[in-house]
XYZ file of C-alpha atoms in Angstrom:
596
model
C -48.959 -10.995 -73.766
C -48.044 -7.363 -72.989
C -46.495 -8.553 -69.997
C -44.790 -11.564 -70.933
C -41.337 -12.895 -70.412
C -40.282 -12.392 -73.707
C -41.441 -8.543 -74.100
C -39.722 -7.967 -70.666
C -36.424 -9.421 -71.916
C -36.357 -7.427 -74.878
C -37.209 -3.867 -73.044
C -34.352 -4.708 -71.004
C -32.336 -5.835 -73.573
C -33.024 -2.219 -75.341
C -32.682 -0.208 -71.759
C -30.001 -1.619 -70.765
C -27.589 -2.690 -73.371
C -28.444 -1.582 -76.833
C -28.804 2.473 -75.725
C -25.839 2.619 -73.802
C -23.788 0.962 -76.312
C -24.808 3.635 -78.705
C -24.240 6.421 -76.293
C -20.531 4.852 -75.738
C -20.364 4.606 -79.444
C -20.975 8.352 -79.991
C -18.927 9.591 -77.436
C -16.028 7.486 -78.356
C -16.105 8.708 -81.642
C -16.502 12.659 -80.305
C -13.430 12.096 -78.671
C -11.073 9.750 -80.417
C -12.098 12.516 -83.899
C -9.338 15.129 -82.198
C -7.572 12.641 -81.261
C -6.604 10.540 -84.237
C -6.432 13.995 -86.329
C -3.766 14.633 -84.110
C -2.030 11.378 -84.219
C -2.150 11.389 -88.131
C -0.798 14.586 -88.519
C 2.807 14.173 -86.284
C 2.927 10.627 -87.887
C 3.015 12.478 -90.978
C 5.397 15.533 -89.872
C 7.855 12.649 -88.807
C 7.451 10.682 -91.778
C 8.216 13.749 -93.675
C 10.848 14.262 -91.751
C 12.475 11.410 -91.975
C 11.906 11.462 -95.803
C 14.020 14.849 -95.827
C 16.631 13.449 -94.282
C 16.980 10.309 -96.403
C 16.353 12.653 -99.910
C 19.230 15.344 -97.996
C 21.672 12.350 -97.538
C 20.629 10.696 -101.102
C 21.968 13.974 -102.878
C 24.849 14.645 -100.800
C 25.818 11.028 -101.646
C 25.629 11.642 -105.833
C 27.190 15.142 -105.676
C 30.472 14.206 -104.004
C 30.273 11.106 -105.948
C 33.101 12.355 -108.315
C 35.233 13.343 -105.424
C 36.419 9.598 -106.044
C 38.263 10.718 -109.302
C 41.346 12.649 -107.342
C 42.004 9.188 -105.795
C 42.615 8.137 -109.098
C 46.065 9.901 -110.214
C 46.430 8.799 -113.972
C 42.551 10.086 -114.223
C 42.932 13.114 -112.892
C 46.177 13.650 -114.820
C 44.125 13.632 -117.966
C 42.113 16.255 -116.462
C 44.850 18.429 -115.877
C 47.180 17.646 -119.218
C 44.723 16.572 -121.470
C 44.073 12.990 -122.880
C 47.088 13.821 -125.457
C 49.938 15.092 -123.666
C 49.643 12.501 -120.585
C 52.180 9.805 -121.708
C 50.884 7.250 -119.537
C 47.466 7.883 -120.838
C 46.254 4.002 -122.330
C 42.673 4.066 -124.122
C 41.959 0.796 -122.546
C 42.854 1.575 -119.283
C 41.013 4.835 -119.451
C 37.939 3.042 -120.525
C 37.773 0.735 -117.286
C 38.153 3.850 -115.185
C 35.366 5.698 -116.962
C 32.950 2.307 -116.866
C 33.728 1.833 -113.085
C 32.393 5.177 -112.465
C 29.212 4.603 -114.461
C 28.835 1.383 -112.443
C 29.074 2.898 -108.906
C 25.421 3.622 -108.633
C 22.581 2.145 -110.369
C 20.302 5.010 -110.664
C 22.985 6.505 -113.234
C 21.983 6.263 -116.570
C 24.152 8.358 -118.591
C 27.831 10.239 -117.825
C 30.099 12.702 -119.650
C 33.314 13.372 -118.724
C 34.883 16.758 -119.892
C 38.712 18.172 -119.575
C 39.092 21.750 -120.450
C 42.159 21.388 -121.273
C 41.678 19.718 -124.710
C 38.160 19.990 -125.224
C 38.005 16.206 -125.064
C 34.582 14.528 -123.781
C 33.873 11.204 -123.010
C 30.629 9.875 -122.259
C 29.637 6.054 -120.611
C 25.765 4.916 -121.339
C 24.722 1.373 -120.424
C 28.534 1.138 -119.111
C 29.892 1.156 -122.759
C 32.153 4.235 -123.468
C 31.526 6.481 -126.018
C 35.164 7.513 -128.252
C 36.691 10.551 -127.949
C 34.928 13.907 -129.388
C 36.228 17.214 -129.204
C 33.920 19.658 -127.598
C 35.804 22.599 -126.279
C 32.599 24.690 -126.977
C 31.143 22.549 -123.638
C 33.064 25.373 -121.771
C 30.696 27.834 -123.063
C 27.099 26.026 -122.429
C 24.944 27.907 -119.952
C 25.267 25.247 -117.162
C 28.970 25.309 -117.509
C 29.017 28.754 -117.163
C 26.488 29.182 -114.191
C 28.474 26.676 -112.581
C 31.914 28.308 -113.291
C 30.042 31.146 -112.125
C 28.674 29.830 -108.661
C 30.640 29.418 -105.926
C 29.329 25.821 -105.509
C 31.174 22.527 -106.491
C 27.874 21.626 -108.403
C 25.004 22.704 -110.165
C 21.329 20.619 -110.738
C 19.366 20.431 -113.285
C 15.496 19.749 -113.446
C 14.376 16.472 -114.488
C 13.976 16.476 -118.553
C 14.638 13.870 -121.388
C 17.768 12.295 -121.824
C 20.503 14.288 -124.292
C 22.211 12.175 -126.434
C 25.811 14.335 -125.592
C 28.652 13.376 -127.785
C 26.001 11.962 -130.224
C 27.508 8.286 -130.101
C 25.674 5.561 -131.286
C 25.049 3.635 -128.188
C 22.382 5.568 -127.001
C 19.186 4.293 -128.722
C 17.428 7.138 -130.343
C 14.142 5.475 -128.545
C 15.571 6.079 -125.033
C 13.441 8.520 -123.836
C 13.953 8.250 -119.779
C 13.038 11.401 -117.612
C 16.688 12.170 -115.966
C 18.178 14.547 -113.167
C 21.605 15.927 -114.475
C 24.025 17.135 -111.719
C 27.456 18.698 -112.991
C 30.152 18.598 -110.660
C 33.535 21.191 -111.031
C 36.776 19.195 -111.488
C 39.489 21.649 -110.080
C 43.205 22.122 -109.306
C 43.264 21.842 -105.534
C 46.201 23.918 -104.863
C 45.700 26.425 -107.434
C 41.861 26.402 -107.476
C 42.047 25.814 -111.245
C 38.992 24.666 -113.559
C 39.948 21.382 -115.128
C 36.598 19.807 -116.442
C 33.379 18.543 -115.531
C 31.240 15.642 -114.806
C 27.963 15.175 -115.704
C 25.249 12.634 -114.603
C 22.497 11.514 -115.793
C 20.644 9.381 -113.066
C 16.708 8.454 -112.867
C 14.370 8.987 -110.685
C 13.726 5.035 -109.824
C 15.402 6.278 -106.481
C 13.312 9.291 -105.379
C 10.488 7.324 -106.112
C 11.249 4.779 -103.470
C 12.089 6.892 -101.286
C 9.267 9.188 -101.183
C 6.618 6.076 -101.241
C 7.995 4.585 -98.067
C 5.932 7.739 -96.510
C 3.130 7.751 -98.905
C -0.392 6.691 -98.523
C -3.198 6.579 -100.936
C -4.921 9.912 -102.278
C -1.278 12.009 -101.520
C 0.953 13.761 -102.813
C 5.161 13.910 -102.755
C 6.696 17.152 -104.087
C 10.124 17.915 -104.271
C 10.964 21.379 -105.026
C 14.514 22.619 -105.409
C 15.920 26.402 -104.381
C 13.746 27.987 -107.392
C 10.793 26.644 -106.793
C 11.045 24.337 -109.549
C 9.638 20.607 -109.338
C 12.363 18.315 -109.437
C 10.128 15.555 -108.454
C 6.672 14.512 -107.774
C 4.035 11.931 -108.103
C 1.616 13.532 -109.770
C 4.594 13.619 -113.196
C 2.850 16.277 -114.933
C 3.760 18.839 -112.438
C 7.765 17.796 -112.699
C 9.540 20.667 -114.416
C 6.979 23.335 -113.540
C 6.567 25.857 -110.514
C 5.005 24.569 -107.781
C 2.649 27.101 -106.193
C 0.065 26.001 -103.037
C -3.459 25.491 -104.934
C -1.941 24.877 -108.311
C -5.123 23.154 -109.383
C -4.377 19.844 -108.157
C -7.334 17.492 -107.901
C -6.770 15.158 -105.260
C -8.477 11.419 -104.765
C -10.315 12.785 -102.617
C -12.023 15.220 -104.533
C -12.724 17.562 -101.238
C -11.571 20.927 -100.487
C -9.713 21.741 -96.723
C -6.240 20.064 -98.164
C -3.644 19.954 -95.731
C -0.032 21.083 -96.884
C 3.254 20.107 -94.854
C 6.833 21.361 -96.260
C 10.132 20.522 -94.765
C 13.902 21.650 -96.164
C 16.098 19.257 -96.658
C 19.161 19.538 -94.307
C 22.835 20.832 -95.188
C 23.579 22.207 -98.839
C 19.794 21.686 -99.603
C 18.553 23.375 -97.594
C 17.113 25.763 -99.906
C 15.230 22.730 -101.765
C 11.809 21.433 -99.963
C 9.865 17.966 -99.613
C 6.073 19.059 -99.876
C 3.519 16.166 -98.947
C -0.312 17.275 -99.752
C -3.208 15.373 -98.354
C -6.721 15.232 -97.846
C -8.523 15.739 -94.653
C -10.460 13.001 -95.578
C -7.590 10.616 -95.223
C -7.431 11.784 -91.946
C -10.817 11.656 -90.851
C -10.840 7.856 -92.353
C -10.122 5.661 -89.402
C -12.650 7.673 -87.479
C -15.153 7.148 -90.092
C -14.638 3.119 -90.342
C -14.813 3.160 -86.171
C -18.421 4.570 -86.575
C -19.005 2.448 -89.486
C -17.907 -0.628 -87.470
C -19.748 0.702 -84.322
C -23.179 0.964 -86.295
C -22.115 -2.673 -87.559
C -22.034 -4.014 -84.401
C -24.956 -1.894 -82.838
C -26.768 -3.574 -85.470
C -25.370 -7.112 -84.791
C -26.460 -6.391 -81.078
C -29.826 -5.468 -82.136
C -30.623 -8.438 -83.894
C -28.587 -10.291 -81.055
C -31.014 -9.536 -78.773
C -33.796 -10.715 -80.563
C -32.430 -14.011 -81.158
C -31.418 -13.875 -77.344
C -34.951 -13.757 -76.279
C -36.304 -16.500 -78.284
C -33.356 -18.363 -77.452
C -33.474 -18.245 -73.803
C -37.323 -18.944 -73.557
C -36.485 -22.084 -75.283
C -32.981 -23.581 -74.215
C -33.956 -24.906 -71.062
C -37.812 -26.343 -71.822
C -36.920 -27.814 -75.654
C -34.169 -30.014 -73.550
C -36.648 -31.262 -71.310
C -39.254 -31.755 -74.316
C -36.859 -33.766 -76.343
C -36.050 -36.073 -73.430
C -39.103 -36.980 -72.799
C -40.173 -37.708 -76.451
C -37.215 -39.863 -75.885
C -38.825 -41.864 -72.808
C -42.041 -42.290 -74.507
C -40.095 -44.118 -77.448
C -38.068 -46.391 -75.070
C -41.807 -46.947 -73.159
C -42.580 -48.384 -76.944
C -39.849 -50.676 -77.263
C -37.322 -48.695 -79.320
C -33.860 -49.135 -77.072
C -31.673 -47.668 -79.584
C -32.339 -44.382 -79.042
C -29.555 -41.436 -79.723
C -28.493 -39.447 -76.414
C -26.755 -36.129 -76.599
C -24.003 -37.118 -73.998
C -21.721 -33.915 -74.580
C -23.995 -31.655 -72.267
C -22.472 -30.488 -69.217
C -25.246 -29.261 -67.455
C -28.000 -31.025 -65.468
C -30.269 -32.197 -69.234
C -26.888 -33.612 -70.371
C -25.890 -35.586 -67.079
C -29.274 -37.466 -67.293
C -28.773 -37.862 -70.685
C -25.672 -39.405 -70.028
C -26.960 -41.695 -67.640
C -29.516 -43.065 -69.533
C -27.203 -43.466 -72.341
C -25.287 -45.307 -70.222
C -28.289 -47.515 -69.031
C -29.591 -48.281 -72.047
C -26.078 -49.417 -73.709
C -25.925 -51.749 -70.477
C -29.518 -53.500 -71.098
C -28.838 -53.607 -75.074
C -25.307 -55.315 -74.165
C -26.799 -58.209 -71.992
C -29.541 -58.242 -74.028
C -27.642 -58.704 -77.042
C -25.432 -60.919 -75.453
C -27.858 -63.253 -74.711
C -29.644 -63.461 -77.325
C -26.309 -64.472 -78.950
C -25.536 -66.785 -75.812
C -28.762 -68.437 -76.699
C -28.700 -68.290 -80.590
C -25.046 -70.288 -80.192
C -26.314 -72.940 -77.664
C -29.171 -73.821 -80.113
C -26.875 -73.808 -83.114
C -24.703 -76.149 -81.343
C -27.549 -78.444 -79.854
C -28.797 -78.709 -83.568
C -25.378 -79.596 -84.951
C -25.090 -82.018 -81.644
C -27.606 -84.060 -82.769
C -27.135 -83.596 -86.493
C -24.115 -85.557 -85.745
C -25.847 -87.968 -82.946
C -26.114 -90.939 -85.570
C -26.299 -93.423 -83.016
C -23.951 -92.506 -81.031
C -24.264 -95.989 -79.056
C -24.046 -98.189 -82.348
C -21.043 -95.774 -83.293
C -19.356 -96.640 -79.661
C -20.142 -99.904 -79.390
C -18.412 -100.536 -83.874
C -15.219 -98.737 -81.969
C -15.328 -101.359 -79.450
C -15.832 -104.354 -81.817
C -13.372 -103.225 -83.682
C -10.701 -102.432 -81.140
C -11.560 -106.490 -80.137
C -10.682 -107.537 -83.622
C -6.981 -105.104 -83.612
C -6.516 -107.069 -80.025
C -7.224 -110.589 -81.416
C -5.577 -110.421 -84.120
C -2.619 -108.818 -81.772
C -2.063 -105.603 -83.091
C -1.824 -102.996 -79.934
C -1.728 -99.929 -82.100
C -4.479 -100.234 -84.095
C -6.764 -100.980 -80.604
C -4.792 -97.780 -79.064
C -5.762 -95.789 -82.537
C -9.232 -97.132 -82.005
C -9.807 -96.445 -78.418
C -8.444 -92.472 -78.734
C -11.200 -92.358 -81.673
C -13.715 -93.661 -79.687
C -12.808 -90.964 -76.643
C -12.704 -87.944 -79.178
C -16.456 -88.861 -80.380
C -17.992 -88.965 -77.172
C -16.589 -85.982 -76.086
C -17.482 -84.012 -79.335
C -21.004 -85.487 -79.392
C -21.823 -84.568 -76.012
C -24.793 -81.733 -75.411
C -23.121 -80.301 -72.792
C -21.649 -76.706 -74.017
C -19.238 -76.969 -71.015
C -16.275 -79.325 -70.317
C -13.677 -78.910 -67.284
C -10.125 -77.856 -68.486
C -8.734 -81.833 -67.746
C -11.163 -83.043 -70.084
C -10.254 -80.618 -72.876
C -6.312 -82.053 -72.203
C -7.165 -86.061 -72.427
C -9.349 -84.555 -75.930
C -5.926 -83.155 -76.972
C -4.314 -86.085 -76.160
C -6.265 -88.428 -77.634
C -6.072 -86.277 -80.886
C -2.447 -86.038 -81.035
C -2.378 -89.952 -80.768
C -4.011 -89.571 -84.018
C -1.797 -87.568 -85.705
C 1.489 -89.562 -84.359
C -0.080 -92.445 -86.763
C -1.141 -89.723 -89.278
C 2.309 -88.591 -89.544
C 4.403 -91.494 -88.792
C 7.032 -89.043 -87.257
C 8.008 -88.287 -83.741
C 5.704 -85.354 -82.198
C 7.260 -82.848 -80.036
C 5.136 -81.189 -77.564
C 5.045 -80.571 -74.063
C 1.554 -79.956 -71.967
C 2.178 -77.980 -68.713
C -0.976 -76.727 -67.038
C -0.984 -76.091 -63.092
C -3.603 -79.130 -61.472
C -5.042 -75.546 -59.503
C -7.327 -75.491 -62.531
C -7.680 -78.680 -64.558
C -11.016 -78.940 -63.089
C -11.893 -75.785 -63.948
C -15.067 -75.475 -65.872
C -14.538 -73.544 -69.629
C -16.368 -73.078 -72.948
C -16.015 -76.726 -74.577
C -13.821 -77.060 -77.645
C -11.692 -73.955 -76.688
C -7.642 -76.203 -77.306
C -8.169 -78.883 -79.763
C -8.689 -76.391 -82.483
C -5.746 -74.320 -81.868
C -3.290 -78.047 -81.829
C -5.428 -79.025 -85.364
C -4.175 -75.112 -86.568
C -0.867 -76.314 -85.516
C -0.729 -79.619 -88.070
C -2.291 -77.750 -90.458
C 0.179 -74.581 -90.289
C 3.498 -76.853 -89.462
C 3.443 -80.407 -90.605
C 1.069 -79.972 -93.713
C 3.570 -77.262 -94.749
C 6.562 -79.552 -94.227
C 7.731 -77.804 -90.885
C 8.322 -81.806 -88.684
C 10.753 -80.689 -86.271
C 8.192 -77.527 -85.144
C 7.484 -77.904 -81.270
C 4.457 -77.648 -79.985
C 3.827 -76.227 -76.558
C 0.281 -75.875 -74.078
C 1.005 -74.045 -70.953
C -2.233 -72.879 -68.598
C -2.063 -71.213 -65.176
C -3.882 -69.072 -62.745
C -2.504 -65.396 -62.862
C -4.248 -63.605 -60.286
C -8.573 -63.179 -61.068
C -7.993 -64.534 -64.310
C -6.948 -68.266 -65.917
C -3.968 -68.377 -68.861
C -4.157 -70.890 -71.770
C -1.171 -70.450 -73.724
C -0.606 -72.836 -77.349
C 2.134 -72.122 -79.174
C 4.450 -73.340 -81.848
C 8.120 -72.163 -83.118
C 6.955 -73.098 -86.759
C 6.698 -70.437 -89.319
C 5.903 -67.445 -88.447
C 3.439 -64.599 -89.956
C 4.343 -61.174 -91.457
C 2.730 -58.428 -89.678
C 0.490 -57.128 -92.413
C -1.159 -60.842 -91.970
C -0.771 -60.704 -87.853
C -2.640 -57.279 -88.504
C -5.446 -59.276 -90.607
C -6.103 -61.949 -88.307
C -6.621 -59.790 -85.546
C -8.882 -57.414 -87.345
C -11.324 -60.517 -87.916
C -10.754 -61.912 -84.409
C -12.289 -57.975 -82.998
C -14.492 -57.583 -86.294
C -18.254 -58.167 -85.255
C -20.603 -61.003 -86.484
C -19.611 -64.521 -88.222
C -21.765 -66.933 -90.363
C -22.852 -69.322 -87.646
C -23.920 -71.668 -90.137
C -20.801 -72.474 -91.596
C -19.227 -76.369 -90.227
C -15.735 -74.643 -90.110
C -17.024 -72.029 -87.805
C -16.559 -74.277 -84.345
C -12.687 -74.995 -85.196
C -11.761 -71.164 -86.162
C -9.942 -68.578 -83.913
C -12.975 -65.889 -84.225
C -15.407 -69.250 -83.077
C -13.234 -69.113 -79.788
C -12.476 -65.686 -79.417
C -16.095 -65.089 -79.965
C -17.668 -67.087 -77.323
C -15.304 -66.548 -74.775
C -16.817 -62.957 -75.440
C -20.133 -64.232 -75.351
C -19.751 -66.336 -71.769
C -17.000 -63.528 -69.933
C -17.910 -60.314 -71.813
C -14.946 -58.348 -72.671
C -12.966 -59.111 -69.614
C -12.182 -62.649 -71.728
C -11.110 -63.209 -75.323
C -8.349 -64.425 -77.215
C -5.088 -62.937 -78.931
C -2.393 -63.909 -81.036
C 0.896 -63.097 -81.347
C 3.907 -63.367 -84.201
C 7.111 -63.549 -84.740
C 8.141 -63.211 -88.900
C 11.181 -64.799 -88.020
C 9.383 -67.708 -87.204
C 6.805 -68.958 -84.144
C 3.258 -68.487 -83.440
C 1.231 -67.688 -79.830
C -2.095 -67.800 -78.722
C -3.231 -66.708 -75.261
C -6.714 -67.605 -74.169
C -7.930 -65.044 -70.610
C -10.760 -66.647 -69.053
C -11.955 -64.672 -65.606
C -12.565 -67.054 -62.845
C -15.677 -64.254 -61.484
C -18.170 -64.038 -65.347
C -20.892 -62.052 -65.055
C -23.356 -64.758 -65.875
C -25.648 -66.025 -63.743
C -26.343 -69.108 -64.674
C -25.029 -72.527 -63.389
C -22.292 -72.859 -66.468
C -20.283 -69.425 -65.100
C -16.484 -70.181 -65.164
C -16.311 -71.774 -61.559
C -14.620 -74.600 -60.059
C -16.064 -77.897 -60.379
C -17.361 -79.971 -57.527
């Protein structure tokens, strides 16, 4: 056993497979560790990068926001004469100016507008205006003063809770956002004289988005401004304090080794600084779920290769094993047997062959069983209805005397055409030429013309090429009886009737149809569903005169090379065309063939 197949198979499996997959495993992973270290970090140097410029452009935007106010000449008149002394001053129209302002960005939650020259302030929250207050102590606050003082057009404040300024009522005492307040000098152009100031109050909804477009899980955003001061973070207990490398900051990570990047911010900020802090374990992460996946599938392989052995040393014999069991059972007797026919390799051609075979020898033998089964059924009913034929005959005869002594034509016609249909439905003979199924026809609609008492149009055209064509008896007269029964039972007198038959190519045409009503196509649908459904009680009388009796032994004598099929028009008109092959694939002496 030591040296068997199987243990071979696996050695190699193990020599050369599993071991140098691990080996490539390891050494990818030595060298894609430096690698993706280094990739992570510049992603993150130009993420933070691109971060500084987007928080540098952000502020720039809100601090020459009120710029806009010296387009506005009646505004800035205020500023310069006071809210009193400007005569074209208008409350109202103030008011819309002030609320447009408030409305320009939506990060602004609060703004106070304040003119030196009167010591009026206004402030806008949640775009109502406050009224007027006098505050000309504003001029005197400490971040009035240090901006006076600076030689900048604005000064920041660290975030903090919002002030409710001129004390107005429609600021909810229960408003308790964490705002960024930039005031921004209103001055004389020309004369570089101090008019007022504006102050905003805007959130932090928009440094948040921008700083987590760059932010990953277990990091951290600071955002420091020229004094160190944080004037924004995630981590929003640190906002308001120094910010100092090491500050006791517990990462997600929990690990030591974290990894600090700072950039300024470009143009007046650039004294302010966007600090991102994260672990080296984020870094080392998608080198740690390659080796996990790599063990994964080292594992996978392992187990792989077991299953490969067992599976190889029985793909190709179980095949052969199966087949067999399945010759032994057709040796029995069993012919329906299942065959995997979906195999493309030498098991699954023979397979297919034998499938093939075997549907071939359950065909014929089914269909002569059924051949057989039908010719008794009909010999039984044949004689069933042989009640003396010849005393039957010769009462048609006697009577037909009587109708001509007593010199009335018709009734001897009505007689004779009688007599002619009974002989040729009491006849054993399952097979009648195509001539003698017209003159049955004939005779029948004779019957009917008295029946009816009306004028019968019909036409029979059949090419003489095949009248004496030998056919499946009773195969016309029941389509004509489905046309009384469809037409004039229903009242339709003027329908025509029409029987056309000719040779069209290998095969023989019999076509009946009628221009009487028609059927939908839900019922066309039906009818041919039973026509192709399989199986029929046999034993039923009407069986013999039905569409599916035709259809059916046609199939049974030609196979599926003859049959039946109907057609329909709703508008009115039905068709059915009978193919019967002039080669069959029966052997015996009733095989559609010419007569001689």
């Amino acid at each position: 056993m030591k040296s068997s197949i199987r243990n071979r198979l696996l050695v190699m499996l193990l020599v050369f497979i599993i071991v140098p997959y691990f080996i490539s495993v390891l050494a990818i992973y030595l060298h894609t560790k430096q690698k993706v270290e280094q990739h992570e970090y510049r992603i993150s140097e130009i993420q933070l990068q691109k971060g500084c410029e987007e928080l540098g452009q952000y502020f720039q935007d809100m601090v020459n926001l009120p710029y806009i106010l010296y387009l506005n000449p009646g505004l800035f008149r205020i500023f310069e004469s006071g809210f009193d002394k400007e005569i074209y001053s208008n409350q109202l129209e103030v008011d819309k100016w002030f609320q447009a302002f408030y409305l320009m960005r939506r990060e602004i939650h609060q703004v106070r507008f304040f003119m030196v020259e009167d010591g009026d302030s206004f402030t806008v929250y949640d775009a109502k205006v406050s009224a007027r207050m006098k505050r000309p102590d504003l001029s005197e606050s400490p971040p009035i003063q240090k901006l006076i003082q600076s030689g900048s057009n604005f000064l920041i404040e660290p975030p903090h809770l919002i002030r409710n300024y001129n004390g107005s009522a429609v600021m909810p005492m229960s408003d308790r956002t964490l705002v960024m307040t930039i005031h921004h000098k209103i001055k004389n152009i020309l004369s570089n004289e101090f008019l007022g100031v504006v102050t905003m109050d805007i959130d932090l909804s928009r440094l948040s988005t921008i700083c987590s477009r760059f932010l990953k899980e277990g990091e951290l955003v600071i955002l420091t401004d020229g004094n160190g001061a944080v004037v924004y973070s995630t981590d929003q207990t640190l906002i308001g304090n120094k910010w100092r490398p090491g500050s006791g900051l517990s990462l997600t990570s929990g690990r030591s080794g974290d990894i600090t990047m700072s950039k300024p911010l470009p143009g007046e900020f650039g004294d302010w600084h966007l600090i991102k802090v994260t672990s080296s374990g984020n870094l080392y992460r998608d080198v740690r779920q390659t080796a996990y996946i790599s063990a994964f599938f080292g594992v996978g392989v392992v187990i792989l290769g077991l299953i490969m052995v067992h599976f190889i040393s029985n793909k190709i014999t179980r095949p052969i094993q199966l087949l067999s069991k399945k010759v032994r059972k057709i040796e029995g007797g069993h012919t329906n047997i299942w065959f995997n026919d979906t195999g493309r390799d030498e098991i699954g051609h023979l397979e297919r062959h034998i499938k093939e075979m075997m549907e071939r020898i359950n065909l014929y033998i089914d269909r002569e069983y059924r051949l057989e089964l039908e010719n008794k059924t009909n010999q039984y009913r044949a004689i069933q209805s042989q009640i003396n034929p010849h005393f039957l005959h010769n009462a048609l005869q006697s009577i037909g005397a009587v109708a001509l002594r007593s010199q009335t034509p018709q009734i001897y016609q009505l007689v004779t055409s009688l007599s002619k249909m009974m002989r040729y439905t009491i006849r054993m003979d399952n097979w009648a030429s195509i001539r003698s199924e017209v003159d049955y026809v004939k005779a029948y609609l004779d019957l009917q013309k008295e029946r009816f008492r009306v004028e019968l149009r019909h036409s029979i055209s059949i090419e003489e090429s095949i009248m004496d064509m030998s056919v499946p008896v009773m195969i016309l007269q029941p389509l004509v009886e489905n046309f009384f029964k469809h037409c004039f039972e229903e009242g339709y007198y003027g329908s025509h009737l029409s029987i056309r038959g000719w040779l069209d190519d290998v095969d023989v045409k019999l076509v009946v149809e009628n221009d009487g009503p028609g059927l939908s196509l839900e019922e066309l649908n039906e009818l041919r569903r039973i026509l192709h459904s399989v199986g029929h009680d046999a034993a039923s009388p009407n069986n013999r005169i039905g569409l599916k009796n035709i259809h059916d032994r046609l199939i049974l004598n030609y196979g599926s090379r003859g049959g039946l099929e109907v057609d329909s028009n709703p508008g009115g008109g039905f068709t059915v065309l009978i193919t019967i092959p002039t080669q069959s694939k029966e052997d015996d002496n009733h095989e559609s063939s010419y007569c001689r």
